[in-house]
Tab-separated table of C-alpha atoms (C1' of nucleotides) in Angstrom:
chain	number	residue	atom	x	y	z
A	102	UNK	CA	94.085	65.198	107.267
A	103	UNK	CA	93.286	62.953	104.424
A	104	UNK	CA	96.890	62.225	103.430
A	105	UNK	CA	100.344	62.546	104.891
A	106	UNK	CA	101.166	66.167	104.219
A	107	UNK	CA	102.542	69.030	106.116
A	108	UNK	CA	100.047	71.383	107.653
A	109	UNK	CA	99.041	74.177	105.481
A	110	UNK	CA	101.542	77.143	105.683
A	111	UNK	CA	104.249	75.159	107.205
A	112	UNK	CA	107.333	74.137	105.503
A	113	UNK	CA	110.259	71.615	105.938
A	114	UNK	CA	113.694	73.039	105.751
A	115	UNK	CA	116.029	70.700	104.023
A	116	UNK	CA	119.566	70.795	102.728
A	117	UNK	CA	120.490	74.126	101.349
A	118	UNK	CA	117.326	75.843	102.677
A	119	UNK	CA	118.192	74.797	106.250
A	120	UNK	CA	121.742	75.978	105.716
A	121	UNK	CA	120.720	79.261	104.544
A	122	UNK	CA	118.415	79.828	107.444
A	123	UNK	CA	121.106	78.902	109.894
A	124	UNK	CA	123.614	81.327	108.133
A	125	UNK	CA	121.170	84.127	108.432
A	126	UNK	CA	120.517	83.621	112.078
A	127	UNK	CA	124.203	83.090	112.858
A	128	UNK	CA	125.240	86.284	110.919
A	129	UNK	CA	122.526	88.288	112.832
A	130	UNK	CA	123.446	86.829	116.082
A	131	UNK	CA	127.118	87.620	115.619
A	132	UNK	CA	126.422	91.387	114.816
A	133	UNK	CA	123.876	91.652	117.589
A	134	UNK	CA	126.487	90.497	119.912
A	135	UNK	CA	128.872	93.309	118.798
A	136	UNK	CA	126.046	95.762	119.644
A	137	UNK	CA	125.711	94.214	123.076
A	138	UNK	CA	122.482	92.454	122.378
A	139	UNK	CA	122.759	89.152	123.997
A	140	UNK	CA	120.799	85.902	123.354
A	141	UNK	CA	117.387	85.546	124.982
A	142	UNK	CA	114.910	82.815	124.512
A	143	UNK	CA	111.311	82.770	125.833
A	144	UNK	CA	108.650	79.866	125.338
A	145	UNK	CA	106.970	79.583	121.968
A	146	UNK	CA	103.706	79.435	123.906
A	147	UNK	CA	102.331	81.572	126.611
A	148	UNK	CA	99.022	82.067	128.417
A	149	UNK	CA	96.716	83.614	125.754
A	150	UNK	CA	96.192	86.642	127.964
A	151	UNK	CA	99.760	87.723	127.382
A	152	UNK	CA	99.046	88.161	123.660
A	153	UNK	CA	95.568	89.396	124.184
A	154	UNK	CA	96.535	92.295	126.334
A	155	UNK	CA	99.638	93.367	124.508
A	156	UNK	CA	98.217	93.127	120.968
A	157	UNK	CA	94.765	94.530	121.798
A	158	UNK	CA	91.388	92.860	121.234
A	159	UNK	CA	90.835	94.518	117.972
A	160	UNK	CA	93.963	93.721	116.201
A	161	UNK	CA	93.842	91.203	113.345
A	162	UNK	CA	96.420	89.041	115.153
A	163	UNK	CA	94.262	88.521	118.158
A	164	UNK	CA	90.935	88.372	116.387
A	165	UNK	CA	91.759	85.917	113.703
A	166	UNK	CA	95.359	84.818	113.500
A	167	UNK	CA	96.237	83.120	116.819
A	168	UNK	CA	96.690	79.470	117.344
A	169	UNK	CA	94.824	79.226	120.627
A	170	UNK	CA	94.190	75.980	122.605
A	171	UNK	CA	93.320	74.658	125.950
A	172	UNK	CA	95.746	72.533	127.810
A	173	UNK	CA	94.948	69.670	130.069
A	174	UNK	CA	94.769	71.915	133.045
A	175	UNK	CA	92.054	74.045	131.498
A	176	UNK	CA	94.271	77.101	130.810
A	177	UNK	CA	93.982	78.864	127.384
A	178	UNK	CA	97.435	78.880	125.741
A	179	UNK	CA	98.560	80.362	122.426
A	180	UNK	CA	101.349	79.801	120.079
A	181	UNK	CA	103.331	82.980	119.996
A	182	UNK	CA	102.477	85.241	116.887
A	183	UNK	CA	105.397	87.621	117.549
A	184	UNK	CA	108.268	87.921	119.916
A	185	UNK	CA	107.921	91.133	121.863
A	186	UNK	CA	105.087	90.191	124.078
A	187	UNK	CA	106.920	87.160	125.587
A	188	UNK	CA	109.904	89.272	126.334
A	189	UNK	CA	107.895	91.961	127.977
A	190	UNK	CA	106.281	89.303	130.037
A	191	UNK	CA	109.625	87.980	131.054
A	192	UNK	CA	110.747	91.545	132.028
A	193	UNK	CA	107.807	91.684	134.458
A	194	UNK	CA	107.529	88.149	135.697
A	195	UNK	CA	111.405	87.346	135.750
A	196	UNK	CA	112.241	90.492	137.824
A	197	UNK	CA	114.427	91.924	135.010
A	198	UNK	CA	113.239	95.370	135.840
A	199	UNK	CA	116.287	95.862	138.117
A	200	UNK	CA	118.682	95.027	135.262
A	201	UNK	CA	117.629	97.574	132.809
A	202	UNK	CA	118.404	98.346	130.165
A	203	UNK	CA	117.815	94.912	128.762
A	204	UNK	CA	119.451	94.423	125.336
A	205	UNK	CA	118.465	91.137	123.707
A	206	UNK	CA	118.542	89.236	120.498
A	207	UNK	CA	116.037	86.469	119.867
A	208	UNK	CA	115.122	83.972	117.111
A	209	UNK	CA	112.610	81.224	116.592
A	210	UNK	CA	109.439	80.181	115.089
A	211	UNK	CA	106.224	82.271	115.017
A	212	UNK	CA	102.652	81.203	114.264
A	213	UNK	CA	99.889	83.036	112.594
A	214	UNK	CA	96.710	81.486	111.246
A	215	UNK	CA	96.647	83.416	107.913
A	216	UNK	CA	96.131	82.549	104.469
A	217	UNK	CA	99.573	81.611	102.974
A	218	UNK	CA	101.043	83.491	100.113
A	219	UNK	CA	104.471	84.592	98.909
A	220	UNK	CA	106.468	85.599	101.946
A	221	UNK	CA	103.779	84.530	104.224
A	222	UNK	CA	103.506	81.365	106.150
A	223	UNK	CA	101.639	80.036	109.149
A	224	UNK	CA	104.678	78.934	110.900
A	225	UNK	CA	107.674	81.155	110.056
A	226	UNK	CA	110.825	82.274	111.700
A	227	UNK	CA	112.004	85.713	112.912
A	228	UNK	CA	115.006	87.279	114.191
A	229	UNK	CA	114.602	90.208	116.455
A	230	UNK	CA	116.044	92.537	118.955
A	231	UNK	CA	114.609	94.540	121.882
A	232	UNK	CA	116.050	97.401	123.847
A	233	UNK	CA	114.110	97.811	127.000
A	234	UNK	CA	114.518	100.632	129.437
A	235	UNK	CA	115.979	103.290	127.267
A	236	UNK	CA	113.776	106.251	126.510
A	237	UNK	CA	116.330	108.202	124.544
A	238	UNK	CA	116.207	108.556	120.804
A	239	UNK	CA	119.790	107.169	120.619
A	240	UNK	CA	118.173	103.884	121.386
A	241	UNK	CA	116.145	104.070	118.331
A	242	UNK	CA	119.109	104.881	116.247
A	243	UNK	CA	120.998	102.043	117.610
A	244	UNK	CA	118.308	99.538	117.008
A	245	UNK	CA	117.893	100.698	113.428
A	246	UNK	CA	121.671	100.784	112.906
A	247	UNK	CA	121.909	97.083	114.115
A	248	UNK	CA	119.136	96.150	111.727
A	249	UNK	CA	120.851	98.012	108.788
A	250	UNK	CA	124.199	96.263	109.668
A	251	UNK	CA	122.642	92.753	109.623
A	252	UNK	CA	121.005	93.507	106.249
A	253	UNK	CA	124.319	94.763	104.983
A	254	UNK	CA	126.140	91.726	106.200
A	255	UNK	CA	123.649	89.543	104.468
A	256	UNK	CA	124.307	91.647	101.249
A	257	UNK	CA	120.722	92.892	100.802
A	258	UNK	CA	120.786	96.363	102.379
A	259	UNK	CA	121.107	98.079	98.952
A	260	UNK	CA	117.807	96.255	97.860
A	261	UNK	CA	115.864	97.659	100.763
A	262	UNK	CA	114.510	101.089	101.502
A	263	UNK	CA	114.311	102.301	105.139
A	264	UNK	CA	110.895	103.908	105.620
A	265	UNK	CA	110.606	106.122	108.640
A	266	UNK	CA	107.726	107.729	110.477
A	267	UNK	CA	106.746	108.990	113.799
A	268	UNK	CA	103.589	108.058	115.623
A	269	UNK	CA	104.275	110.933	118.155
A	270	UNK	CA	103.276	110.646	121.818
A	271	UNK	CA	99.923	109.388	123.051
A	272	UNK	CA	98.571	112.907	123.203
A	273	UNK	CA	99.579	113.877	119.622
A	274	UNK	CA	98.093	110.704	118.211
A	275	UNK	CA	94.811	111.037	120.120
A	276	UNK	CA	94.296	114.481	118.645
A	277	UNK	CA	95.419	113.365	115.162
A	278	UNK	CA	93.138	110.287	115.367
A	279	UNK	CA	90.267	112.535	116.226
A	280	UNK	CA	90.965	114.758	113.282
A	281	UNK	CA	91.145	111.692	110.973
A	282	UNK	CA	87.827	110.303	112.214
A	283	UNK	CA	86.066	113.770	111.583
A	284	UNK	CA	87.626	113.872	108.066
A	285	UNK	CA	87.003	110.373	106.937
A	286	UNK	CA	83.544	110.250	108.440
A	287	UNK	CA	82.788	113.302	106.221
A	288	UNK	CA	83.844	111.350	103.111
A	289	UNK	CA	82.634	108.007	104.245
A	290	UNK	CA	80.702	107.409	101.123
A	291	UNK	CA	83.975	107.429	99.051
A	292	UNK	CA	85.771	104.971	101.250
A	293	UNK	CA	86.051	101.178	100.572
A	294	UNK	CA	84.258	98.680	102.610
A	295	UNK	CA	87.460	97.779	104.279
A	296	UNK	CA	88.337	101.329	105.253
A	297	UNK	CA	84.857	101.878	106.697
A	298	UNK	CA	85.690	98.969	108.939
A	299	UNK	CA	89.050	100.563	109.753
A	300	UNK	CA	87.385	103.821	110.561
A	301	UNK	CA	85.685	102.033	113.524
A	302	UNK	CA	88.740	99.984	114.668
A	303	UNK	CA	91.790	101.752	113.684
A	304	UNK	CA	91.494	105.129	111.715
A	305	UNK	CA	95.217	105.460	111.125
A	306	UNK	CA	95.236	102.429	109.068
A	307	UNK	CA	93.192	103.972	106.354
A	308	UNK	CA	96.241	106.045	105.485
A	309	UNK	CA	97.947	102.842	104.466
A	310	UNK	CA	95.242	101.563	102.040
A	311	UNK	CA	96.045	100.383	98.659
A	312	UNK	CA	92.652	100.965	97.377
A	313	UNK	CA	92.466	103.673	94.598
A	314	UNK	CA	89.244	105.281	95.797
A	315	UNK	CA	90.746	105.481	99.379
A	316	UNK	CA	93.863	107.021	98.047
A	317	UNK	CA	91.913	109.886	96.500
A	318	UNK	CA	90.414	110.634	99.903
A	319	UNK	CA	93.552	110.219	101.725
A	320	UNK	CA	95.385	112.967	99.574
A	321	UNK	CA	93.557	115.763	101.310
A	322	UNK	CA	93.330	114.129	104.767
A	323	UNK	CA	94.848	115.981	107.713
A	324	UNK	CA	98.616	115.390	108.137
A	325	UNK	CA	100.123	114.292	111.453
A	326	UNK	CA	102.720	116.911	111.360
A	327	UNK	CA	100.199	119.573	112.277
A	328	UNK	CA	99.317	117.666	115.357
A	329	UNK	CA	102.704	116.755	116.603
A	330	UNK	CA	103.608	118.020	120.099
A	331	UNK	CA	106.914	119.857	120.549
A	332	UNK	CA	108.286	116.931	122.535
A	333	UNK	CA	107.424	114.475	119.988
A	334	UNK	CA	108.844	116.616	117.266
A	335	UNK	CA	112.167	117.038	119.101
A	336	UNK	CA	112.274	113.396	119.673
A	337	UNK	CA	111.855	112.488	116.035
A	338	UNK	CA	114.456	115.175	114.954
A	339	UNK	CA	116.985	113.628	117.212
A	340	UNK	CA	116.335	110.156	115.652
A	341	UNK	CA	116.763	111.600	112.273
A	342	UNK	CA	119.887	113.465	112.971
A	343	UNK	CA	121.200	110.402	114.661
A	344	UNK	CA	120.622	108.358	111.503
A	345	UNK	CA	122.154	111.180	109.403
A	346	UNK	CA	125.398	111.121	111.616
A	347	UNK	CA	126.023	107.619	110.934
A	348	UNK	CA	125.151	107.669	107.371
A	349	UNK	CA	121.865	105.594	107.164
A	350	UNK	CA	119.584	106.766	104.508
A	351	UNK	CA	115.763	106.764	104.956
A	352	UNK	CA	112.641	108.071	103.263
A	353	UNK	CA	109.872	109.618	105.353
A	354	UNK	CA	106.696	107.861	104.932
A	355	UNK	CA	103.837	109.585	106.853
A	356	UNK	CA	101.436	106.660	105.945
A	357	UNK	CA	103.493	104.226	107.807
A	358	UNK	CA	101.396	103.425	110.881
A	359	UNK	CA	101.135	101.012	113.783
A	360	UNK	CA	97.632	100.432	115.204
A	361	UNK	CA	98.030	99.730	118.914
A	362	UNK	CA	98.060	102.386	121.536
A	363	UNK	CA	101.362	101.419	123.256
A	364	UNK	CA	103.317	102.353	120.182
A	365	UNK	CA	104.778	105.793	120.155
A	366	UNK	CA	107.320	107.804	118.366
A	367	UNK	CA	109.466	105.998	115.845
A	368	UNK	CA	108.022	103.440	113.466
A	369	UNK	CA	110.188	102.005	110.709
A	370	UNK	CA	110.390	99.394	108.143
A	371	UNK	CA	112.938	98.056	105.757
A	372	UNK	CA	111.020	97.240	102.535
A	373	UNK	CA	111.846	95.781	99.124
A	374	UNK	CA	110.315	95.425	95.794
A	375	UNK	CA	111.886	91.951	95.388
A	376	UNK	CA	109.159	90.083	97.468
A	377	UNK	CA	105.939	90.844	95.819
A	378	UNK	CA	103.168	92.129	98.064
A	379	UNK	CA	104.908	91.193	101.302
A	380	UNK	CA	107.736	93.837	101.025
A	381	UNK	CA	108.508	94.150	104.633
A	382	UNK	CA	111.764	92.581	105.468
A	383	UNK	CA	112.506	94.133	108.947
A	384	UNK	CA	110.214	96.298	110.984
A	385	UNK	CA	109.850	97.756	114.263
A	386	UNK	CA	109.409	100.884	116.353
A	387	UNK	CA	109.208	102.248	119.874
A	388	UNK	CA	106.598	100.761	122.281
A	389	UNK	CA	106.877	102.783	125.446
A	390	UNK	CA	103.371	101.823	126.633
A	391	UNK	CA	103.761	98.187	126.192
A	392	UNK	CA	104.915	97.024	129.616
A	393	UNK	CA	102.521	99.326	131.349
A	394	UNK	CA	99.711	97.867	129.298
A	395	UNK	CA	100.719	94.366	130.587
A	396	UNK	CA	100.418	95.445	134.137
A	397	UNK	CA	104.138	96.348	134.788
A	398	UNK	CA	105.781	99.629	135.690
A	399	UNK	CA	105.940	102.177	132.852
A	400	UNK	CA	109.030	101.134	130.880
A	401	UNK	CA	110.186	102.448	127.601
A	402	UNK	CA	111.263	100.013	124.811
A	403	UNK	CA	112.199	99.873	121.154
A	404	UNK	CA	112.921	96.915	118.887
A	405	UNK	CA	112.276	95.067	115.477
A	406	UNK	CA	111.746	91.693	113.993
A	407	UNK	CA	112.639	90.361	110.695
A	408	UNK	CA	111.334	87.374	108.771
A	409	UNK	CA	114.060	84.869	108.133
A	410	UNK	CA	112.196	83.267	105.183
A	411	UNK	CA	111.885	86.671	103.615
A	412	UNK	CA	115.509	87.446	104.054
A	413	UNK	CA	116.384	83.842	102.576
A	414	UNK	CA	114.292	84.582	99.544
A	415	UNK	CA	116.352	87.755	98.910
A	416	UNK	CA	119.684	86.047	99.459
A	417	UNK	CA	119.682	83.738	96.311
A	418	UNK	CA	122.555	81.428	96.209
A	419	UNK	CA	124.148	80.496	99.573
A	420	UNK	CA	127.641	80.230	100.143
A	421	UNK	CA	128.699	76.596	99.315
A	422	UNK	CA	129.437	74.324	102.217
A	423	UNK	CA	133.149	73.484	102.828
A	424	UNK	CA	134.161	70.821	100.533
A	425	UNK	CA	134.785	67.565	102.392
A	426	UNK	CA	137.442	64.844	101.805
A	427	UNK	CA	135.885	61.437	101.164
A	428	UNK	CA	137.106	58.252	102.609
A	429	UNK	CA	136.595	55.157	100.362
A	430	UNK	CA	137.478	51.707	101.887
A	431	UNK	CA	137.744	48.564	99.795
A	432	UNK	CA	137.238	45.294	101.587
A	433	UNK	CA	136.648	44.659	105.279
A	434	UNK	CA	140.096	45.785	106.394
A	435	UNK	CA	139.926	48.825	104.231
A	436	UNK	CA	136.498	49.858	105.668
A	437	UNK	CA	137.629	49.276	109.112
A	438	UNK	CA	140.650	51.490	108.521
A	439	UNK	CA	138.456	54.502	106.974
A	440	UNK	CA	136.453	54.466	110.225
A	441	UNK	CA	139.623	54.813	112.215
A	442	UNK	CA	141.082	57.377	109.917
A	443	UNK	CA	137.871	59.448	109.671
A	444	UNK	CA	137.835	59.842	113.405
A	445	UNK	CA	141.512	60.775	113.503
A	446	UNK	CA	141.206	63.257	110.681
A	447	UNK	CA	138.023	64.947	112.031
A	448	UNK	CA	139.777	65.387	115.265
A	449	UNK	CA	142.557	67.136	113.437
A	450	UNK	CA	140.013	69.496	112.139
A	451	UNK	CA	139.270	68.292	108.596
A	452	UNK	CA	135.813	67.964	107.029
A	453	UNK	CA	135.564	64.131	106.365
A	454	UNK	CA	132.816	62.160	104.614
A	455	UNK	CA	132.732	58.518	105.349
A	456	UNK	CA	131.468	56.468	102.536
A	457	UNK	CA	130.118	53.666	104.307
A	458	UNK	CA	130.126	50.857	101.750
A	459	UNK	CA	129.805	49.928	98.185
A	460	UNK	CA	133.374	49.677	96.905
A	461	UNK	CA	135.431	52.138	94.866
A	462	UNK	CA	133.333	52.923	91.959
A	463	UNK	CA	130.325	53.634	93.916
A	464	UNK	CA	132.386	55.469	96.523
A	465	UNK	CA	133.912	57.798	94.094
A	466	UNK	CA	130.647	58.451	92.520
A	467	UNK	CA	129.330	59.497	95.721
A	468	UNK	CA	132.353	61.520	96.567
A	469	UNK	CA	131.904	63.475	93.383
A	470	UNK	CA	128.108	64.058	94.140
A	471	UNK	CA	128.969	65.546	97.546
A	472	UNK	CA	131.355	67.867	95.923
A	473	UNK	CA	134.345	66.453	97.715
A	474	UNK	CA	137.637	67.987	97.086
A	475	UNK	CA	139.651	64.749	97.346
A	476	UNK	CA	139.032	61.110	97.900
A	477	UNK	CA	141.290	58.903	100.174
A	478	UNK	CA	141.266	55.348	98.771
A	479	UNK	CA	142.197	52.495	101.196
A	480	UNK	CA	142.385	48.920	100.013
A	481	UNK	CA	144.592	45.924	100.615
A	482	UNK	CA	147.522	47.337	98.585
A	483	UNK	CA	147.597	50.548	100.716
A	484	UNK	CA	147.183	48.672	104.034
A	485	UNK	CA	150.094	46.451	103.059
A	486	UNK	CA	152.326	49.512	102.560
A	487	UNK	CA	150.958	51.429	105.480
A	488	UNK	CA	149.978	54.284	103.154
A	489	UNK	CA	146.781	55.514	101.402
A	490	UNK	CA	146.114	56.811	97.927
A	491	UNK	CA	144.802	60.486	97.960
A	492	UNK	CA	142.964	61.393	94.736
A	493	UNK	CA	142.499	64.994	93.895
A	494	UNK	CA	138.938	65.028	92.360
A	495	UNK	CA	139.382	68.071	90.334
A	496	UNK	CA	142.621	67.127	88.680
A	497	UNK	CA	142.548	63.458	88.805
A	498	UNK	CA	146.037	63.303	90.151
A	499	UNK	CA	146.688	60.614	92.636
A	500	UNK	CA	149.468	60.499	95.304
A	501	UNK	CA	150.620	57.545	97.525
A	502	UNK	CA	150.956	59.099	100.984
A	503	UNK	CA	152.218	57.363	104.068
A	504	UNK	CA	149.571	57.421	106.889
A	505	UNK	CA	152.096	59.318	109.110
A	506	UNK	CA	152.272	62.057	106.674
A	507	UNK	CA	148.586	62.342	105.797
A	508	UNK	CA	147.528	65.226	107.986
A	509	UNK	CA	150.198	67.463	106.487
A	510	UNK	CA	149.445	66.207	102.992
A	511	UNK	CA	145.767	67.141	103.433
A	512	UNK	CA	146.551	70.683	104.581
A	513	UNK	CA	146.321	71.703	100.999
A	514	UNK	CA	142.565	70.858	101.013
A	515	UNK	CA	141.491	72.812	104.046
B	81	G	C1'	88.185	85.114	106.008
B	82	U	C1'	87.398	86.829	100.166
B	83	G	C1'	89.018	86.255	95.060
B	84	G	C1'	91.940	84.479	90.576
B	85	C	C1'	95.180	80.687	88.578
B	86	U	C1'	97.235	75.682	89.017
B	87	G	C1'	97.660	70.166	90.788
B	88	U	C1'	100.428	64.134	85.616
B	89	A	C1'	107.424	60.092	87.853
B	90	G	C1'	111.998	62.505	93.244
B	91	C	C1'	112.300	67.506	90.026
B	92	U	C1'	110.836	70.470	85.498
B	93	C	C1'	106.977	69.612	82.280
B	94	A	C1'	104.296	67.251	77.466
B	95	G	C1'	99.785	64.668	76.959
B	96	U	C1'	95.493	67.007	70.288
B	97	U	C1'	87.930	67.591	69.420
B	98	G	C1'	87.275	62.452	75.772
B	99	G	C1'	89.555	56.737	72.750
B	100	U	C1'	93.186	51.121	73.815
B	101	U	C1'	99.341	49.609	77.655
B	102	A	C1'	100.279	57.814	80.425
B	103	G	C1'	105.266	60.073	77.967
B	104	A	C1'	110.092	63.276	77.755
B	105	G	C1'	114.339	65.643	79.958
B	106	C	C1'	116.994	65.769	84.407
B	107	G	C1'	117.899	62.797	88.741
B	108	C	C1'	118.354	57.611	90.777
B	109	C	C1'	119.713	52.223	90.103
B	110	U	C1'	122.632	48.452	87.226
B	111	G	C1'	126.044	47.079	83.546
B	112	G	C1'	130.118	48.551	79.892
B	113	U	C1'	135.382	48.969	83.909
B	114	U	C1'	136.811	41.684	89.338
B	115	G	C1'	140.558	49.065	92.223
B	116	U	C1'	138.904	54.779	89.710
B	117	G	C1'	134.068	59.745	89.933
B	118	G	C1'	132.604	63.741	86.954
B	119	U	C1'	131.972	62.449	79.902
B	120	C	C1'	129.904	58.584	76.840
B	121	C	C1'	127.012	54.109	75.732
B	122	A	C1'	123.324	50.243	76.888
B	123	G	C1'	119.499	48.792	80.216
B	124	G	C1'	116.291	49.381	84.667
B	125	A	C1'	113.254	51.033	88.630
B	126	G	C1'	109.881	54.740	89.692
B	127	G	C1'	102.721	57.030	88.543
B	128	U	C1'	96.170	55.830	93.746
B	129	C	C1'	97.216	61.484	86.792
B	130	G	C1'	96.052	65.495	94.617
B	131	G	C1'	91.442	62.932	96.943
B	132	G	C1'	86.051	61.824	96.474
B	133	G	C1'	81.751	61.722	93.771
B	134	G	C1'	79.375	62.376	88.714
B	135	U	C1'	78.398	62.441	83.167
B	136	U	C1'	79.891	58.647	79.377
B	137	C	C1'	80.421	52.576	75.794
B	138	A	C1'	85.090	55.076	77.264
B	139	A	C1'	87.809	60.433	81.830
B	140	G	C1'	94.575	62.543	82.953
B	141	A	C1'	91.175	65.580	79.913
B	142	C	C1'	84.209	67.411	80.965
B	143	C	C1'	80.913	68.647	85.782
B	144	C	C1'	80.471	69.124	91.293
B	145	C	C1'	82.673	68.802	96.052
B	146	U	C1'	87.168	68.666	98.743
B	147	C	C1'	92.473	69.176	99.874
B	148	A	C1'	96.938	71.464	98.630
B	149	G	C1'	100.142	75.039	96.162
B	150	C	C1'	100.818	79.762	93.934
B	151	C	C1'	99.270	84.956	93.486
B	152	A	C1'	96.502	89.136	95.223
B	153	C	C1'	93.032	91.533	98.930
B	154	C	C1'	93.093	91.908	104.185
B	155	C	C1'	97.226	92.035	107.502
B	156	C	C1'	101.938	91.656	108.465
B	157	A	C1'	108.038	89.442	109.280
RNA sequence: GUGGCUGUAGCUCAGUUGGUUAGAGCGCCUGGUUGUGGUCCAGGAGGUCGGGGGUUCAAGACCCCUCAGCCACCCCA
């Protein structure tokens, strides 16, 4: 830390950026509420174990991306890299098992020690939902519909594609995994270095490789469809027909995978071409094995998370803030009166900007800069008459308004 | 963690083969207007040239290291 600067990969949210983030979260929260997904908040740090056990010792997040530290009591704590683990932990430790299904919406910062690039930060923000305790495909459909509704409300659904895949049940996936290992091992000389590593850790990931040589090998790789159990196929068909019923379009992407064992059945991502290499905007899936993996009773779950920064990048111009009315006081008495009036008018529901000092010229200049719709001028002349001057800053027209009539007069600016 | 590109005023950027006091536009401040903004005119403030080291008579420019940003890989929101 040679210099006063933000930590790499972190970002201040100021002005319009802050407003845009808030607007996204608020829009999402409101829609989630309509679906019955109520707010829930878990700590931004947990015992390291919570993430280690849920995410698996071989995942990238655990092996190299966690912000882990020891607290003064000697416990190993970790800044949360994602939201699901904490909620799953709360389900177990908070006795929420008796209140299933749990439907929740969460938002907040996440932390991953990655190299920053477009759409990727070390501290970023997510919104997300979880539906825990529902094993039916209608739960998957509901979660996806909720995500689509939020994207639609933000005006960006049409810029995204919903990619959909099934990871089957554990048995199907184990057999498929074995088949892949056999196939890729036979072609190991043609694989990239990265994919050779993946072959050890997570063979399904090879299917998702961007490497041209890998792609050639992948073309003839075994397809999951041949290994899918009847139950898994039935489940996936039900999800698909559910989406069809409510008119949500999707593309099947057999290469869309999740590494960890507790994932099952549905995997989906809303992706876009608009964000460069980090095209995933909202992604999730079913994690029926998660809570059991953490030491709880077998409990099904499905959910997703979306990156607020990525959503914000797609939004472009934000809706302008409501135009305030500026109060400009001249002289001591005038300034005192603006303070009193500001309080009164704000309590009457108007957006008021108090221009603390500096006289009329400066006051009007500032009123203009903050995009005020009107300025209320109060000086000795006005005080003597018991009125104020209301200047429309667009037309330049001015009116002498008795203080008693002011609220009515200003109704035009609401 | 790996690779490529880039760091000059609050912002966007010029700055010639190394040459004297580092510039522009926008923004900001002041005045023209002792009670009238947005336009115009005049003036002004604002720079460790990301940081450190080196080469040189001389470095914003060249070399090395480092930090940061961007983009990509990896991975993911």
